[in-house]
mmCIF file of C-alpha atoms in Angstrom:
data_model
loop_
_atom_site.group_PDB
_atom_site.id
_atom_site.type_symbol
_atom_site.label_atom_id
_atom_site.label_comp_id
_atom_site.label_asym_id
_atom_site.label_seq_id
_atom_site.Cartn_x
_atom_site.Cartn_y
_atom_site.Cartn_z
ATOM 1 C CA MET A 1154 110.372 104.563 123.720
ATOM 2 C CA THR A 1155 112.536 102.820 121.134
ATOM 3 C CA VAL A 1156 112.004 101.695 117.550
ATOM 4 C CA SER A 1157 112.122 98.113 118.823
ATOM 5 C CA SER A 1158 109.410 98.700 121.439
ATOM 6 C CA ARG A 1159 107.173 100.339 118.853
ATOM 7 C CA ALA A 1160 107.776 97.538 116.359
ATOM 8 C CA GLN A 1161 106.789 94.959 118.974
ATOM 9 C CA SER A 1162 103.727 96.872 120.183
ATOM 10 C CA PHE A 1163 101.245 95.674 117.573
ATOM 11 C CA ASP A 1164 100.603 92.310 119.231
ATOM 12 C CA VAL A 1165 98.601 93.992 122.011
ATOM 13 C CA ALA A 1166 96.069 95.299 119.476
ATOM 14 C CA ALA A 1167 96.136 92.629 116.766
ATOM 15 C CA ALA A 1168 92.352 92.251 116.504
ATOM 16 C CA GLN A 1169 91.880 96.035 116.440
ATOM 17 C CA TYR A 1170 94.522 96.278 113.714
ATOM 18 C CA ALA A 1171 92.802 93.609 111.603
ATOM 19 C CA ALA A 1172 89.389 95.250 111.943
ATOM 20 C CA SER A 1173 90.296 98.891 111.344
ATOM 21 C CA ARG A 1174 93.442 99.269 109.247
ATOM 22 C CA PRO A 1175 93.033 100.395 105.613
ATOM 23 C CA SER A 1176 93.726 98.083 102.709
ATOM 24 C CA TYR A 1177 95.338 99.093 99.377
ATOM 25 C CA PRO A 1178 93.933 100.034 95.953
ATOM 26 C CA ALA A 1179 94.036 97.567 93.073
ATOM 27 C CA VAL A 1180 96.153 99.919 90.962
ATOM 28 C CA LEU A 1181 99.007 99.513 93.466
ATOM 29 C CA PHE A 1182 99.385 95.885 92.413
ATOM 30 C CA ASP A 1183 99.178 96.856 88.744
ATOM 31 C CA CYS A 1184 102.215 99.055 89.416
ATOM 32 C CA VAL A 1185 104.056 96.259 91.219
ATOM 33 C CA GLU A 1186 103.527 93.991 88.212
ATOM 34 C CA GLU A 1187 104.613 96.732 85.810
ATOM 35 C CA PHE A 1188 107.822 97.551 87.674
ATOM 36 C CA ALA A 1189 108.682 93.936 88.506
ATOM 37 C CA GLY A 1190 108.158 92.943 84.872
ATOM 38 C CA ARG A 1191 105.952 89.954 85.647
ATOM 39 C CA ARG A 1192 102.429 88.994 86.681
ATOM 40 C CA LEU A 1193 101.641 88.216 90.285
ATOM 41 C CA ALA A 1194 99.704 85.148 89.183
ATOM 42 C CA GLY A 1195 101.955 82.148 89.836
ATOM 43 C CA ALA A 1196 104.705 84.232 91.449
ATOM 44 C CA ARG A 1197 106.281 83.015 94.678
ATOM 45 C CA VAL A 1198 105.879 85.982 97.061
ATOM 46 C CA ALA A 1199 107.189 86.483 100.585
ATOM 47 C CA ASP A 1200 105.102 89.086 102.428
ATOM 48 C CA VAL A 1201 107.375 90.273 105.235
ATOM 49 C CA GLY A 1202 105.953 91.916 108.325
ATOM 50 C CA ALA A 1203 102.674 90.514 107.030
ATOM 51 C CA GLY A 1204 100.770 91.463 110.164
ATOM 52 C CA THR A 1205 97.137 90.398 110.014
ATOM 53 C CA GLY A 1206 97.325 89.645 106.294
ATOM 54 C CA ILE A 1207 95.948 92.810 104.702
ATOM 55 C CA ALA A 1208 98.414 92.782 101.792
ATOM 56 C CA SER A 1209 98.636 88.994 101.622
ATOM 57 C CA VAL A 1210 94.890 88.724 100.964
ATOM 58 C CA LEU A 1211 95.236 90.995 97.943
ATOM 59 C CA LEU A 1212 98.345 89.220 96.676
ATOM 60 C CA ARG A 1213 96.494 85.902 96.873
ATOM 61 C CA GLU A 1214 93.547 87.382 94.994
ATOM 62 C CA ARG A 1215 96.007 88.192 92.198
ATOM 63 C CA GLY A 1216 97.033 84.532 92.083
ATOM 64 C CA ALA A 1217 100.349 84.810 93.940
ATOM 65 C CA ASP A 1218 101.752 81.883 95.905
ATOM 66 C CA VAL A 1219 102.275 83.645 99.234
ATOM 67 C CA ILE A 1220 104.354 82.813 102.274
ATOM 68 C CA ALA A 1221 104.141 85.245 105.177
ATOM 69 C CA VAL A 1222 106.904 86.311 107.569
ATOM 70 C CA GLU A 1223 105.650 87.860 110.823
ATOM 71 C CA PRO A 1224 107.400 88.290 114.197
ATOM 72 C CA GLY A 1225 104.307 88.833 116.367
ATOM 73 C CA GLU A 1226 102.413 85.865 117.801
ATOM 74 C CA ALA A 1227 99.032 87.604 118.060
ATOM 75 C CA MET A 1228 99.397 89.221 114.637
ATOM 76 C CA ALA A 1229 100.256 85.814 113.154
ATOM 77 C CA GLY A 1230 97.139 84.432 114.859
ATOM 78 C CA GLU A 1231 94.958 87.021 113.132
ATOM 79 C CA PHE A 1232 96.709 86.179 109.859
ATOM 80 C CA HIS A 1233 95.821 82.487 110.254
ATOM 81 C CA GLN A 1234 92.163 83.420 110.725
ATOM 82 C CA ALA A 1235 92.150 85.560 107.584
ATOM 83 C CA LEU A 1236 94.188 83.148 105.430
ATOM 84 C CA PRO A 1237 94.135 79.689 107.007
ATOM 85 C CA GLY A 1238 95.765 78.059 103.974
ATOM 86 C CA VAL A 1239 98.760 80.397 103.770
ATOM 87 C CA PRO A 1240 101.920 79.461 105.698
ATOM 88 C CA VAL A 1241 103.261 81.929 108.255
ATOM 89 C CA VAL A 1242 106.832 81.688 109.509
ATOM 90 C CA ARG A 1243 108.012 83.667 112.510
ATOM 91 C CA GLY A 1244 110.826 86.064 111.787
ATOM 92 C CA ASP A 1245 111.668 89.519 110.495
ATOM 93 C CA GLY A 1246 113.336 91.188 107.556
ATOM 94 C CA ASN A 1247 116.751 91.463 109.143
ATOM 95 C CA ALA A 1248 117.170 87.670 109.098
ATOM 96 C CA LEU A 1249 114.639 86.111 106.749
ATOM 97 C CA PRO A 1250 113.804 82.483 107.591
ATOM 98 C CA LEU A 1251 113.706 81.659 103.873
ATOM 99 C CA ALA A 1252 115.968 79.762 101.510
ATOM 100 C CA GLU A 1253 118.338 81.444 99.093
ATOM 101 C CA ALA A 1254 116.850 82.273 95.660
ATOM 102 C CA SER A 1255 113.426 80.999 96.720
ATOM 103 C CA CYS A 1256 111.139 83.946 95.856
ATOM 104 C CA ASP A 1257 110.169 85.964 92.793
ATOM 105 C CA LEU A 1258 108.968 88.922 94.843
ATOM 106 C CA ILE A 1259 109.379 90.154 98.418
ATOM 107 C CA THR A 1260 106.835 92.664 99.724
ATOM 108 C CA TYR A 1261 106.806 94.960 102.735
ATOM 109 C CA ALA A 1262 103.451 96.670 103.351
ATOM 110 C CA GLN A 1263 103.849 99.316 106.099
ATOM 111 C CA SER A 1264 106.741 97.329 107.611
ATOM 112 C CA TRP A 1265 110.026 98.348 105.950
ATOM 113 C CA GLN A 1266 110.674 101.043 108.556
ATOM 114 C CA TRP A 1267 111.006 98.367 111.254
ATOM 115 C CA THR A 1268 114.061 96.877 109.529
ATOM 116 C CA ASP A 1269 117.713 97.857 109.338
ATOM 117 C CA PRO A 1270 118.303 98.335 105.579
ATOM 118 C CA GLY A 1271 121.960 97.453 106.054
ATOM 119 C CA ARG A 1272 120.730 93.956 106.893
ATOM 120 C CA SER A 1273 117.302 93.714 105.245
ATOM 121 C CA VAL A 1274 118.438 94.716 101.748
ATOM 122 C CA PRO A 1275 121.149 92.006 101.549
ATOM 123 C CA GLU A 1276 118.653 89.518 102.983
ATOM 124 C CA ALA A 1277 116.090 90.389 100.308
ATOM 125 C CA LEU A 1278 118.701 90.026 97.572
ATOM 126 C CA ARG A 1279 119.743 86.659 99.014
ATOM 127 C CA VAL A 1280 116.191 85.305 98.987
ATOM 128 C CA LEU A 1281 115.196 86.693 95.579
ATOM 129 C CA ARG A 1282 115.657 84.644 92.443
ATOM 130 C CA ALA A 1283 117.448 86.140 89.421
ATOM 131 C CA GLY A 1284 115.184 88.797 87.965
ATOM 132 C CA GLY A 1285 113.216 89.091 91.206
ATOM 133 C CA ALA A 1286 112.009 92.294 92.849
ATOM 134 C CA LEU A 1287 111.604 93.886 96.271
ATOM 135 C CA ALA A 1288 108.436 95.986 96.672
ATOM 136 C CA ILE A 1289 107.879 98.235 99.683
ATOM 137 C CA TRP A 1290 104.968 100.590 100.236
ATOM 138 C CA TRP A 1291 103.129 102.704 102.794
ATOM 139 C CA ASN A 1292 99.740 104.363 103.093
ATOM 140 C CA THR A 1293 100.956 107.896 103.809
ATOM 141 C CA THR A 1294 99.267 111.076 105.012
ATOM 142 C CA ALA A 1295 97.374 113.220 102.488
ATOM 143 C CA PHE A 1296 98.606 116.547 103.857
ATOM 144 C CA ASP A 1297 96.615 118.562 101.318
ATOM 145 C CA VAL A 1298 93.366 117.581 103.114
ATOM 146 C CA PRO A 1299 93.079 120.192 105.895
ATOM 147 C CA TRP A 1300 91.441 118.078 108.608
ATOM 148 C CA ILE A 1301 93.905 115.223 108.005
ATOM 149 C CA ARG A 1302 96.891 117.593 108.164
ATOM 150 C CA GLU A 1303 95.602 119.137 111.392
ATOM 151 C CA GLN A 1304 94.889 115.727 112.941
ATOM 152 C CA HIS A 1305 98.401 114.568 112.075
ATOM 153 C CA GLY A 1306 99.791 117.492 114.044
ATOM 154 C CA ARG A 1307 97.611 116.716 117.059
ATOM 155 C CA ILE A 1308 98.661 113.056 117.018
ATOM 156 C CA ALA A 1309 102.361 113.906 116.824
ATOM 157 C CA HIS A 1310 102.054 116.416 119.660
ATOM 158 C CA HIS A 1311 100.111 114.055 121.918
ATOM 159 C CA CYS A 1312 102.435 111.094 121.303
ATOM 160 C CA GLY A 1313 105.611 113.145 121.608
ATOM 161 C CA VAL A 1314 106.880 112.260 118.143
ATOM 162 C CA ARG A 1315 108.157 114.490 115.378
ATOM 163 C CA PRO A 1316 105.459 115.291 112.790
ATOM 164 C CA ARG A 1317 106.248 114.245 109.245
ATOM 165 C CA SER A 1318 107.049 116.920 106.720
ATOM 166 C CA ALA A 1319 104.183 117.842 104.423
ATOM 167 C CA VAL A 1320 106.717 117.990 101.578
ATOM 168 C CA ARG A 1321 107.187 114.564 100.043
ATOM 169 C CA PRO A 1322 110.774 113.497 99.358
ATOM 170 C CA SER A 1323 112.025 113.455 95.785
ATOM 171 C CA ASP A 1324 112.488 110.081 94.110
ATOM 172 C CA SER A 1325 116.216 110.115 94.801
ATOM 173 C CA ASP A 1326 115.691 111.040 98.452
ATOM 174 C CA ALA A 1327 112.993 108.387 98.890
ATOM 175 C CA ILE A 1328 115.329 105.741 97.468
ATOM 176 C CA ARG A 1329 118.176 106.886 99.719
ATOM 177 C CA LEU A 1330 115.990 107.020 102.830
ATOM 178 C CA ALA A 1331 114.755 103.483 102.142
ATOM 179 C CA GLY A 1332 118.348 102.233 101.891
ATOM 180 C CA LEU A 1333 117.974 101.207 98.242
ATOM 181 C CA THR A 1334 120.755 103.331 96.735
ATOM 182 C CA GLY A 1335 122.683 101.446 94.067
ATOM 183 C CA LEU A 1336 119.718 99.345 92.960
ATOM 184 C CA ARG A 1337 117.459 99.952 89.982
ATOM 185 C CA VAL A 1338 114.341 101.390 91.618
ATOM 186 C CA GLU A 1339 110.992 102.632 90.325
ATOM 187 C CA ARG A 1340 108.625 104.789 92.373
ATOM 188 C CA ARG A 1341 104.905 105.459 92.083
ATOM 189 C CA GLN A 1342 102.498 107.382 94.314
ATOM 190 C CA VAL A 1343 98.824 106.420 94.222
ATOM 191 C CA ARG A 1344 96.055 108.471 95.812
ATOM 192 C CA TRP A 1345 92.960 106.704 97.118
ATOM 193 C CA SER A 1346 90.319 106.968 99.835
ATOM 194 C CA ARG A 1347 87.834 104.963 101.857
ATOM 195 C CA THR A 1348 84.768 105.929 103.894
ATOM 196 C CA VAL A 1349 84.449 104.353 107.334
ATOM 197 C CA SER A 1350 82.539 104.914 110.546
ATOM 198 C CA LEU A 1351 83.968 107.304 113.105
ATOM 199 C CA ASP A 1352 84.531 104.331 115.422
ATOM 200 C CA THR A 1353 86.599 102.529 112.778
ATOM 201 C CA HIS A 1354 88.581 105.676 112.029
ATOM 202 C CA LEU A 1355 89.481 106.161 115.690
ATOM 203 C CA ALA A 1356 90.319 102.466 116.091
ATOM 204 C CA ASN A 1357 92.622 102.730 113.072
ATOM 205 C CA ILE A 1358 94.488 105.619 114.687
ATOM 206 C CA GLY A 1359 94.618 103.771 117.991
ATOM 207 C CA SER A 1360 96.285 100.771 116.347
ATOM 208 C CA ARG A 1361 99.361 102.836 115.473
ATOM 209 C CA SER A 1362 102.532 102.099 117.378
ATOM 210 C CA ALA A 1363 102.911 105.649 118.701
ATOM 211 C CA PHE A 1364 99.636 105.179 120.615
ATOM 212 C CA LEU A 1365 100.140 101.547 121.589
ATOM 213 C CA VAL A 1366 103.201 102.389 123.696
ATOM 214 C CA LEU A 1367 101.321 105.073 125.675
ATOM 215 C CA GLU A 1368 99.595 104.533 129.009
ATOM 216 C CA GLU A 1369 95.883 103.780 128.677
ATOM 217 C CA ALA A 1370 94.847 107.051 130.327
ATOM 218 C CA ASP A 1371 96.929 109.019 127.814
ATOM 219 C CA ARG A 1372 95.318 107.194 124.913
ATOM 220 C CA GLU A 1373 91.799 107.683 126.261
ATOM 221 C CA ALA A 1374 92.322 111.415 126.819
ATOM 222 C CA PHE A 1375 93.226 111.886 123.162
ATOM 223 C CA PHE A 1376 90.318 109.881 121.779
ATOM 224 C CA VAL A 1377 87.661 111.542 123.917
ATOM 225 C CA ASP A 1378 88.731 114.907 122.556
ATOM 226 C CA GLU A 1379 89.218 113.635 118.997
ATOM 227 C CA ARG A 1380 85.764 112.027 118.866
ATOM 228 C CA GLU A 1381 84.154 115.306 119.850
ATOM 229 C CA ARG A 1382 86.251 117.289 117.370
ATOM 230 C CA LEU A 1383 85.575 114.965 114.424
ATOM 231 C CA GLY A 1384 81.902 114.690 115.326
ATOM 232 C CA ARG A 1385 81.589 118.377 114.470
ATOM 233 C CA ILE A 1386 83.320 117.872 111.108
ATOM 234 C CA PHE A 1387 81.457 114.646 110.263
ATOM 235 C CA PRO A 1388 78.024 114.902 111.933
ATOM 236 C CA ARG A 1389 76.878 111.670 110.277
ATOM 237 C CA GLU A 1390 79.910 109.944 111.828
ATOM 238 C CA GLU A 1391 81.141 108.755 108.422
ATOM 239 C CA VAL A 1392 84.766 109.689 107.805
ATOM 240 C CA GLU A 1393 86.451 109.827 104.411
ATOM 241 C CA GLU A 1394 90.086 108.857 104.931
ATOM 242 C CA THR A 1395 92.419 109.845 102.099
ATOM 243 C CA TYR A 1396 95.807 108.237 101.581
ATOM 244 C CA VAL A 1397 98.730 108.432 99.183
ATOM 245 C CA VAL A 1398 100.369 105.037 98.760
ATOM 246 C CA ASP A 1399 104.105 105.491 98.252
ATOM 247 C CA LEU A 1400 105.555 102.506 96.369
ATOM 248 C CA LEU A 1401 109.183 101.624 95.686
ATOM 249 C CA VAL A 1402 110.142 98.565 93.631
ATOM 250 C CA ALA A 1403 113.814 97.538 93.490
ATOM 251 C CA LEU A 1404 115.054 94.944 91.012
ATOM 252 C CA ARG A 1405 117.592 92.309 91.952
ATOM 253 C CA PRO A 1406 120.832 92.983 89.990
#
């Protein structure tokens, strides 16, 4: 299993991804505006790795003029259904199919880790106008919630991946790990939650790349056990998912 194979895996579950993945809280976009030093309304925004359009929908609601960049055919198809009036160009962050100095803001929602920062950072700076900003963010695990922490461990073990540390990186480490060293960067972490059905919760987990590259029998074995386990914790089959959005905004020099 390679990073490339995981990055390309989402197309096989595009509809599941669109139906079950969490969105983002409104305050996240307040922070983007604060750090970028401008309103989203009227801004030209490239949403890279746009997937099924979860972030693009919210950017449009803020009045942004959005263009999406998405490598996956099926994911782009779901995007077109959600936002039929928004253009989608096929490509990725390592070689943006966008003109120089054409955007006020470039966003990566859950997708920065699929890029090579040695290539994607220079590409973002090329495409940004003077005074523009690059915003990247992730819904991350709320390790202080016991059942979420324990589930994270089970997922990592089953998928054969290294579990994430429960200790969040410092600001300087987060900037370094994202490949943004040398730029002026602001960071904000925003806690939020949503309540969904048990079916939606399990579908959300199943849309993650670590599961999508497994054989079907391996996936099914996990979810049979996980449904039974969570049914005891949430007898009404309503699951409160808690997230911490980790946001980094880098300004173009």
